[in-house]
Every structure is written in structure tokens, then in C-alpha cells.
mmCIF file of C-alpha atoms in Angstrom:
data_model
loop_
_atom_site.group_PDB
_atom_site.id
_atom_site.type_symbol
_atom_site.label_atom_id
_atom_site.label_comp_id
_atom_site.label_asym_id
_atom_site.label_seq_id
_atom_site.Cartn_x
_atom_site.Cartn_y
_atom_site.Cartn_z
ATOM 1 C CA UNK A 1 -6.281 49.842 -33.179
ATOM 2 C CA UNK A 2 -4.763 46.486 -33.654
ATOM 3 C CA UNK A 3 -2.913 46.752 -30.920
ATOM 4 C CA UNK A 4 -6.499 47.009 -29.071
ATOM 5 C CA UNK A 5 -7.861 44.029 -30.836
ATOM 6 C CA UNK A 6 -5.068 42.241 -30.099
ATOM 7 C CA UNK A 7 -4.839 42.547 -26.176
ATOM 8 C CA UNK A 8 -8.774 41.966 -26.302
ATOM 9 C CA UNK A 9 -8.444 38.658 -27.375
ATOM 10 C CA UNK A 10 -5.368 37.658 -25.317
ATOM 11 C CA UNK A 11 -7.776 38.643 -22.284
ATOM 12 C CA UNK A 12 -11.063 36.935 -23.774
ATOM 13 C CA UNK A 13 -8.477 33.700 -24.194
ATOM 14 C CA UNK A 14 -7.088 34.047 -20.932
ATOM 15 C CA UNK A 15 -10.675 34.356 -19.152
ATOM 16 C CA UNK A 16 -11.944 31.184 -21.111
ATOM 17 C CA UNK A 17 -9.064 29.111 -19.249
ATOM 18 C CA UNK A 18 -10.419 30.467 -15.934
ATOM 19 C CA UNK A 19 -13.888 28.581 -16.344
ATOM 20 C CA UNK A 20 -12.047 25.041 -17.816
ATOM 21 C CA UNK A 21 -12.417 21.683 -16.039
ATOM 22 C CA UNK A 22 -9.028 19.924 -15.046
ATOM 23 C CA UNK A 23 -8.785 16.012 -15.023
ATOM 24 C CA UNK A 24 -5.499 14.890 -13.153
ATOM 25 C CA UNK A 25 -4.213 11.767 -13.447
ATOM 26 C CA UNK A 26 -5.492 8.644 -15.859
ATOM 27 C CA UNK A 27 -7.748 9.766 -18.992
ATOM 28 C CA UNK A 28 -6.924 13.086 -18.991
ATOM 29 C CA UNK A 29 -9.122 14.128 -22.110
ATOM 30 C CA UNK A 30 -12.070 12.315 -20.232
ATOM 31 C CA UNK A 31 -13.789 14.130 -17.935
ATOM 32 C CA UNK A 32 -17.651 14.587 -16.267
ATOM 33 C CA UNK A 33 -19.516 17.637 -17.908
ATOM 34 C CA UNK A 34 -20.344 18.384 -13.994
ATOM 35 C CA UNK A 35 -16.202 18.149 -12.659
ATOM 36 C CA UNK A 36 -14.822 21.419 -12.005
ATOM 37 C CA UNK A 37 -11.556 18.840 -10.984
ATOM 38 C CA UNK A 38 -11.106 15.041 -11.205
ATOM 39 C CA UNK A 39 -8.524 12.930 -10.153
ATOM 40 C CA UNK A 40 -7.660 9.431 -11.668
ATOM 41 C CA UNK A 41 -5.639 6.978 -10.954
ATOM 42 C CA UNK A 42 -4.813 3.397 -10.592
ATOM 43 C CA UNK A 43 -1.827 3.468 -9.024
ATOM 44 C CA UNK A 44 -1.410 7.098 -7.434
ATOM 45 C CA UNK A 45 -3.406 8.352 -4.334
ATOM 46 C CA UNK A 46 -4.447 11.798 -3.727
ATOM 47 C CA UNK A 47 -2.770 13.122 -0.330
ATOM 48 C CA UNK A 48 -4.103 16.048 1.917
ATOM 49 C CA UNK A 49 -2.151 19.099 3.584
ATOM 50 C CA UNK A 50 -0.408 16.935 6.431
ATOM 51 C CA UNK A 51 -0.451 19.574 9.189
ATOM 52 C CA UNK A 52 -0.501 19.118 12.972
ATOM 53 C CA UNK A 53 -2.974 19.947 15.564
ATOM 54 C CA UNK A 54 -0.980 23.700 16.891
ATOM 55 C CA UNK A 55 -0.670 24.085 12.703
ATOM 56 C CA UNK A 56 -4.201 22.826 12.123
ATOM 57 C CA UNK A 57 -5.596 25.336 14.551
ATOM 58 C CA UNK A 58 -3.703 28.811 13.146
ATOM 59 C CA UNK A 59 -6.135 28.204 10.066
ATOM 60 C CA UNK A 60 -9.426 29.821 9.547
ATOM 61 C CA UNK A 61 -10.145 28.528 5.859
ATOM 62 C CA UNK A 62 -13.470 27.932 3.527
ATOM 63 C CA UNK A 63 -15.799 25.816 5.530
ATOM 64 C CA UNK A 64 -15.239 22.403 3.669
ATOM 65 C CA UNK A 65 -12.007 22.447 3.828
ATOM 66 C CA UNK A 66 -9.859 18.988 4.515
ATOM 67 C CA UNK A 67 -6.712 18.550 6.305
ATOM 68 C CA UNK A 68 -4.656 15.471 7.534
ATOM 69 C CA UNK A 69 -4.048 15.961 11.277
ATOM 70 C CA UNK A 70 -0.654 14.155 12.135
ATOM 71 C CA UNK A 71 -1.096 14.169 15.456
ATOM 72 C CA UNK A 72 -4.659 12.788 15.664
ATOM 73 C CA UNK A 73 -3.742 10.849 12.506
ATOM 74 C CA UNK A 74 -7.246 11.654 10.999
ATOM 75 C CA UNK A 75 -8.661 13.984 8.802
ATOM 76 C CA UNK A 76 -10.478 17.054 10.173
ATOM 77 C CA UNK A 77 -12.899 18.665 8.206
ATOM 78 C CA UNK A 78 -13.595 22.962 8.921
ATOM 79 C CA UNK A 79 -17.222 23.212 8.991
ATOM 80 C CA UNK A 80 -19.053 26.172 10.859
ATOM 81 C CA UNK A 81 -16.071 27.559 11.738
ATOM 82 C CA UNK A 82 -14.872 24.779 13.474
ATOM 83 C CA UNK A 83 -12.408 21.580 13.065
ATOM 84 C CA UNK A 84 -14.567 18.515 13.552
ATOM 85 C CA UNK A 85 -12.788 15.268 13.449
ATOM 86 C CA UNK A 86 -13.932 12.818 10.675
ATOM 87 C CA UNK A 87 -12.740 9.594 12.457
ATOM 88 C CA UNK A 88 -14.871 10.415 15.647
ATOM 89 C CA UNK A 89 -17.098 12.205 14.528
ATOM 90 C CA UNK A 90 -21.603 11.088 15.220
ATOM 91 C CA UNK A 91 -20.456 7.174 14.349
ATOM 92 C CA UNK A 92 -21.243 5.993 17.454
ATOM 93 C CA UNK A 93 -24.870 8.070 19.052
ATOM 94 C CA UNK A 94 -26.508 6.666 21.429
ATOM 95 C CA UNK A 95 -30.460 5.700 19.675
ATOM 96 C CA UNK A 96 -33.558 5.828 21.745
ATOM 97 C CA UNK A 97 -36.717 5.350 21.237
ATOM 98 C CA UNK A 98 -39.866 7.336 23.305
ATOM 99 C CA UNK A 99 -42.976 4.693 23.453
ATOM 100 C CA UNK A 100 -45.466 7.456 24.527
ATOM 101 C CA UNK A 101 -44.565 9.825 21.547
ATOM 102 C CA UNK A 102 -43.689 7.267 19.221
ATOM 103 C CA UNK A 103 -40.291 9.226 18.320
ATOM 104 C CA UNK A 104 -36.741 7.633 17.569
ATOM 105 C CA UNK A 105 -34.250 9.948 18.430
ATOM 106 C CA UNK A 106 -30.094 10.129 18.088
ATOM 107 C CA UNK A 107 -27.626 11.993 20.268
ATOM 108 C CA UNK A 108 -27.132 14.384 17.509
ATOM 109 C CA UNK A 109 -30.985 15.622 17.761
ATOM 110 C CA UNK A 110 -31.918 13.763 14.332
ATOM 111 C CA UNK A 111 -35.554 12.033 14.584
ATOM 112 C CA UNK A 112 -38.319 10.299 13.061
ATOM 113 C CA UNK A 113 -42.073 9.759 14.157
ATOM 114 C CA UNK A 114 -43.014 6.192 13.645
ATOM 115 C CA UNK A 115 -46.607 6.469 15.038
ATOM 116 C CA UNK A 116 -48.130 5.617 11.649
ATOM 117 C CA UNK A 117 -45.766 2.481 11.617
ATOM 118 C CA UNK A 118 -46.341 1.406 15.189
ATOM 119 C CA UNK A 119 -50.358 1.883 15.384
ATOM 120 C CA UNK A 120 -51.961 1.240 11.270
ATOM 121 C CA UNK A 121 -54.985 0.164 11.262
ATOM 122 C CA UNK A 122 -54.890 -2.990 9.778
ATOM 123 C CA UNK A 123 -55.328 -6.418 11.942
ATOM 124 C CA UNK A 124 -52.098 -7.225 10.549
ATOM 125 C CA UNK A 125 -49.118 -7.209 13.825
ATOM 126 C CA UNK A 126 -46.506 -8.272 11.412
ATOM 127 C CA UNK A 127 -46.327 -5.046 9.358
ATOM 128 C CA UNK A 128 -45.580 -3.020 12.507
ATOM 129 C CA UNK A 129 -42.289 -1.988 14.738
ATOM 130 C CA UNK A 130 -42.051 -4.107 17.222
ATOM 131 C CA UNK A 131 -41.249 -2.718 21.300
ATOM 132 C CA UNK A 132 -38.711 -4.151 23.115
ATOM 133 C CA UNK A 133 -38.560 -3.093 26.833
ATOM 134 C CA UNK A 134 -37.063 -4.338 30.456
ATOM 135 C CA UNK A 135 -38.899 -4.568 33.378
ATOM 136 C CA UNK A 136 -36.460 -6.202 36.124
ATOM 137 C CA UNK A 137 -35.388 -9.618 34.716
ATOM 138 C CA UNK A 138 -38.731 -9.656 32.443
ATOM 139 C CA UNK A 139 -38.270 -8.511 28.602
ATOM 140 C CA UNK A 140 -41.661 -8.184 27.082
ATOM 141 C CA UNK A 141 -41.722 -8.137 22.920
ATOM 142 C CA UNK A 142 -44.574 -6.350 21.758
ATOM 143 C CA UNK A 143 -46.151 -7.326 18.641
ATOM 144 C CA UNK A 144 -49.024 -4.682 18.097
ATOM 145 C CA UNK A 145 -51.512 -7.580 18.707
ATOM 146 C CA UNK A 146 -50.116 -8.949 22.111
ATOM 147 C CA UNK A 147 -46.876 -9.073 23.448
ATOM 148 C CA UNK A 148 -44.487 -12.162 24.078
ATOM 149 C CA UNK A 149 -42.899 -12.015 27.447
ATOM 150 C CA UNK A 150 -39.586 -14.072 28.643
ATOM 151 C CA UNK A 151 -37.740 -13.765 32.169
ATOM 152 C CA UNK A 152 -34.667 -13.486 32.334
ATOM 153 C CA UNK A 153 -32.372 -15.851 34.064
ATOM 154 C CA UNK A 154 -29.757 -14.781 36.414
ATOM 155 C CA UNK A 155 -26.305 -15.741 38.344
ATOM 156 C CA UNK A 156 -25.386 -13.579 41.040
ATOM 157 C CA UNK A 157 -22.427 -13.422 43.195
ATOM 158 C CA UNK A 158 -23.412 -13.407 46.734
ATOM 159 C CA UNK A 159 -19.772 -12.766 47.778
ATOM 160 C CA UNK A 160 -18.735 -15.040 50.208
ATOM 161 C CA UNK A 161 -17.941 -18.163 47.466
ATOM 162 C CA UNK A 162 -21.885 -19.264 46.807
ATOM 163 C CA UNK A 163 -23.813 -18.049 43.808
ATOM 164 C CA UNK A 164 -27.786 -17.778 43.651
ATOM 165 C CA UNK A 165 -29.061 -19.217 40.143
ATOM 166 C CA UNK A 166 -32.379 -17.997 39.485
ATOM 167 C CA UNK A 167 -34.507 -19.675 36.713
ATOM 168 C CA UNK A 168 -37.070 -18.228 34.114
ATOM 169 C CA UNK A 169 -40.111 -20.176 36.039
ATOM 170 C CA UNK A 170 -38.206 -18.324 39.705
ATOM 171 C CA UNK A 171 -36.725 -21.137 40.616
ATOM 172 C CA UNK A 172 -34.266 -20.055 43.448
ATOM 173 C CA UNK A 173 -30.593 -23.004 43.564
ATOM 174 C CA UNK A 174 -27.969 -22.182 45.617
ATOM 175 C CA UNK A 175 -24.604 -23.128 44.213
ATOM 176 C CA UNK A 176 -21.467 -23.629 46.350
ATOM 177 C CA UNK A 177 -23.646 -23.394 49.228
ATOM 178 C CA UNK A 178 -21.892 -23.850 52.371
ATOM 179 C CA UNK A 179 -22.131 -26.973 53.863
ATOM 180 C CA UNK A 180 -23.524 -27.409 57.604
ATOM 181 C CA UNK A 181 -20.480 -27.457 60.362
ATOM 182 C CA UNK A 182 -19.414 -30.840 61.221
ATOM 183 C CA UNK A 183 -19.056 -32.253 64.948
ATOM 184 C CA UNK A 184 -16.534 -31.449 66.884
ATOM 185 C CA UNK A 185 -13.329 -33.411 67.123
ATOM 186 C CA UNK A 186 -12.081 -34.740 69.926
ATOM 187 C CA UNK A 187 -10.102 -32.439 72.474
ATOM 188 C CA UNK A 188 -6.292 -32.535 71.877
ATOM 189 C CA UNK A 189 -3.735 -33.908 74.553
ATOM 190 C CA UNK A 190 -2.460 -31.228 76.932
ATOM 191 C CA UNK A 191 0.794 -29.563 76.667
ATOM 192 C CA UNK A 192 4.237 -29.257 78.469
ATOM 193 C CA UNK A 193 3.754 -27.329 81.700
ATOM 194 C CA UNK A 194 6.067 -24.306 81.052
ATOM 195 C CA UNK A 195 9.013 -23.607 83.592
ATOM 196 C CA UNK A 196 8.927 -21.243 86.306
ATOM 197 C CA UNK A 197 10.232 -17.751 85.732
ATOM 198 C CA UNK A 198 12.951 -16.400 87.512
ATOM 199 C CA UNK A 199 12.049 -14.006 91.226
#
């Protein structure tokens, strides 16, 4: 019977160290009542599985797992059953913006209504988004109340050494313009009659 009792509490001992929270590193005996793990450290860093892409690829862990890809140099995270690349990953979306649904929109399908930001109903235009838009060279800044509109100056090449400046009131100047041709110089003295060819 002791025997019994015994090997009971070796395995009630041995499942309490299943559930207990491990603190790596600086502080040891400190850790957050909500870490499962914690790592600390001042002068130490924490390094992932260094694997490369062919390596990378043979896995099909846990989605939220992390791995160092030495190849890409980057850290790939498996998420629906997928590697996604953290270093590339929906940083750089293109944004637009719908003005006849009032809807800002990113590449990734995130989006947010801003009707009840663009249109209140107070008298107030300051408190509201304002809409930039392009119409040929004219950008028009609307304010809810009005809109401010500029033109926009331009240079263009016109390819043969001349460039046509257009102002914001559409005043056309031509710069480098060719010049008008010149008079003609006088005729040059005739050359040395060539000698006659052998018959």
C-alpha cells in the first residue's frame, strides 16, 4: 500500500511541473502570472531555428510557428498552412479611396466607411476628410463646403531640344525654341577641274 501512495505522489509531483511557468534569462524568480515562458536579458538575444528555404519548406508545423530563413535572410512565419514572409509581407498596399461609396480600401481587402466623416451635418468643413483628386493638370481640394482648385504647372520635352513651359494661369513659353534660319552666305569659289580619265 505504501508502495501505491508513494508512486501517486511522484506522479501528482511530476504533473504539477507540467503546468509551471519558465523565466529564462535575467530575474529568473520574476515572472508575469500570464507567461507560460519569458525570456530576459540584457545582454543575450533570443535566436530562431536558422533553416533555409528547401529546409524551410519540408516543414508542416503549428500555425504560428517562426523560423529564420537564411536564404531570404528574414523570418517566415507558418500561418494557414503556409510560409508568409515577415519582411515583405502587407507593408507596402496600395490605399484607395472610392468617392461615390465613401469607402477606403487596402490591397489586402481591409476597409472602412467614412461617409459619416465626409458628409455630418454640421456647417462646420473643418471637421471633415478632405478629397483630393486630378483632373488633367487641375488638383481640386475639397473641403465639404467648397473646394480649392490649383493647376498644375508643367515642362514637357518636345524632343527635338525645345521644351514647352506651361503656367498655372495657361500661359504657353517656348524654351530653346529654335531660332529662324539665317540668310544665305555667299556662294563658295569653284573648284579644280578634275583630269581626264584614261580611253
Amino acid at each position: 500500500m505504501k508502495v501505491k501512495l508513494l508512486l501517486f505522489i511522484c506522479i501528482l509531483s511530476s504533473l504539477s511541473h507540467v503546468y509551471a511557468q519558465v523565466k529564462v534569462g535575467d530575474n529568473p524568480n520574476q515572472i508575469d502570472a500570464s507567461s507560460i515562458l519569458e525570456l530576459e536579458s540584457v545582454d543575450k538575444a533570443f535566436v530562431l531555428t536558422r533553416i533555409n528555404t528547401t529546409q524551410m519548406n519540408a516543414l508542416t508545423p503549428l500555425n504560428g510557428a517562426l523560423v529564420y530563413n537564411t536564404d531570404d535572410q528574414c523570418i517566415f512565419q507558418f500561418s494557414n498552412n503556409s510560409w508568409t514572409s515577415l519582411c515583405n509581407g502587407n507593408d507596402n498596399q496600395v490605399l484607395s479611396f472610392d468617392p461615390i461609396t465613401n469607402v477606403l480600401t487596402l490591397e489586402n481587402g481591409g476597409s472602412v466607411d467614412l461617409t459619416s466623416l465626409i458628409n455630418d451635418q454640421d456647417s462646420d468643413p473643418t471637421n471633415e476628410i478632405q478629397i483630393l483628386s486630378q483632373s488633367g493638370n487641375t488638383i481640386t481640394l475639397s473641403n465639404g463646403g467648397g473646394s480649392v482648385t490649383e493647376t498644375i504647372s508643367t515642362l514637357v520635352d518636345n524632343g527635338n531640344g525645345t521644351f514647352t513651359y506651361t503656367a498655372e494661369d495657361g500661359t504657353i513659353t517656348n524654351i530653346g525654341t529654335i531660332g529662324v534660319q539665317g540668310p544665305t552666305g555667299p556662294t563658295g569659289r569653284t573648284g579644280f577641274t578634275g583630269r581626264t580619265g584614261f580611253t
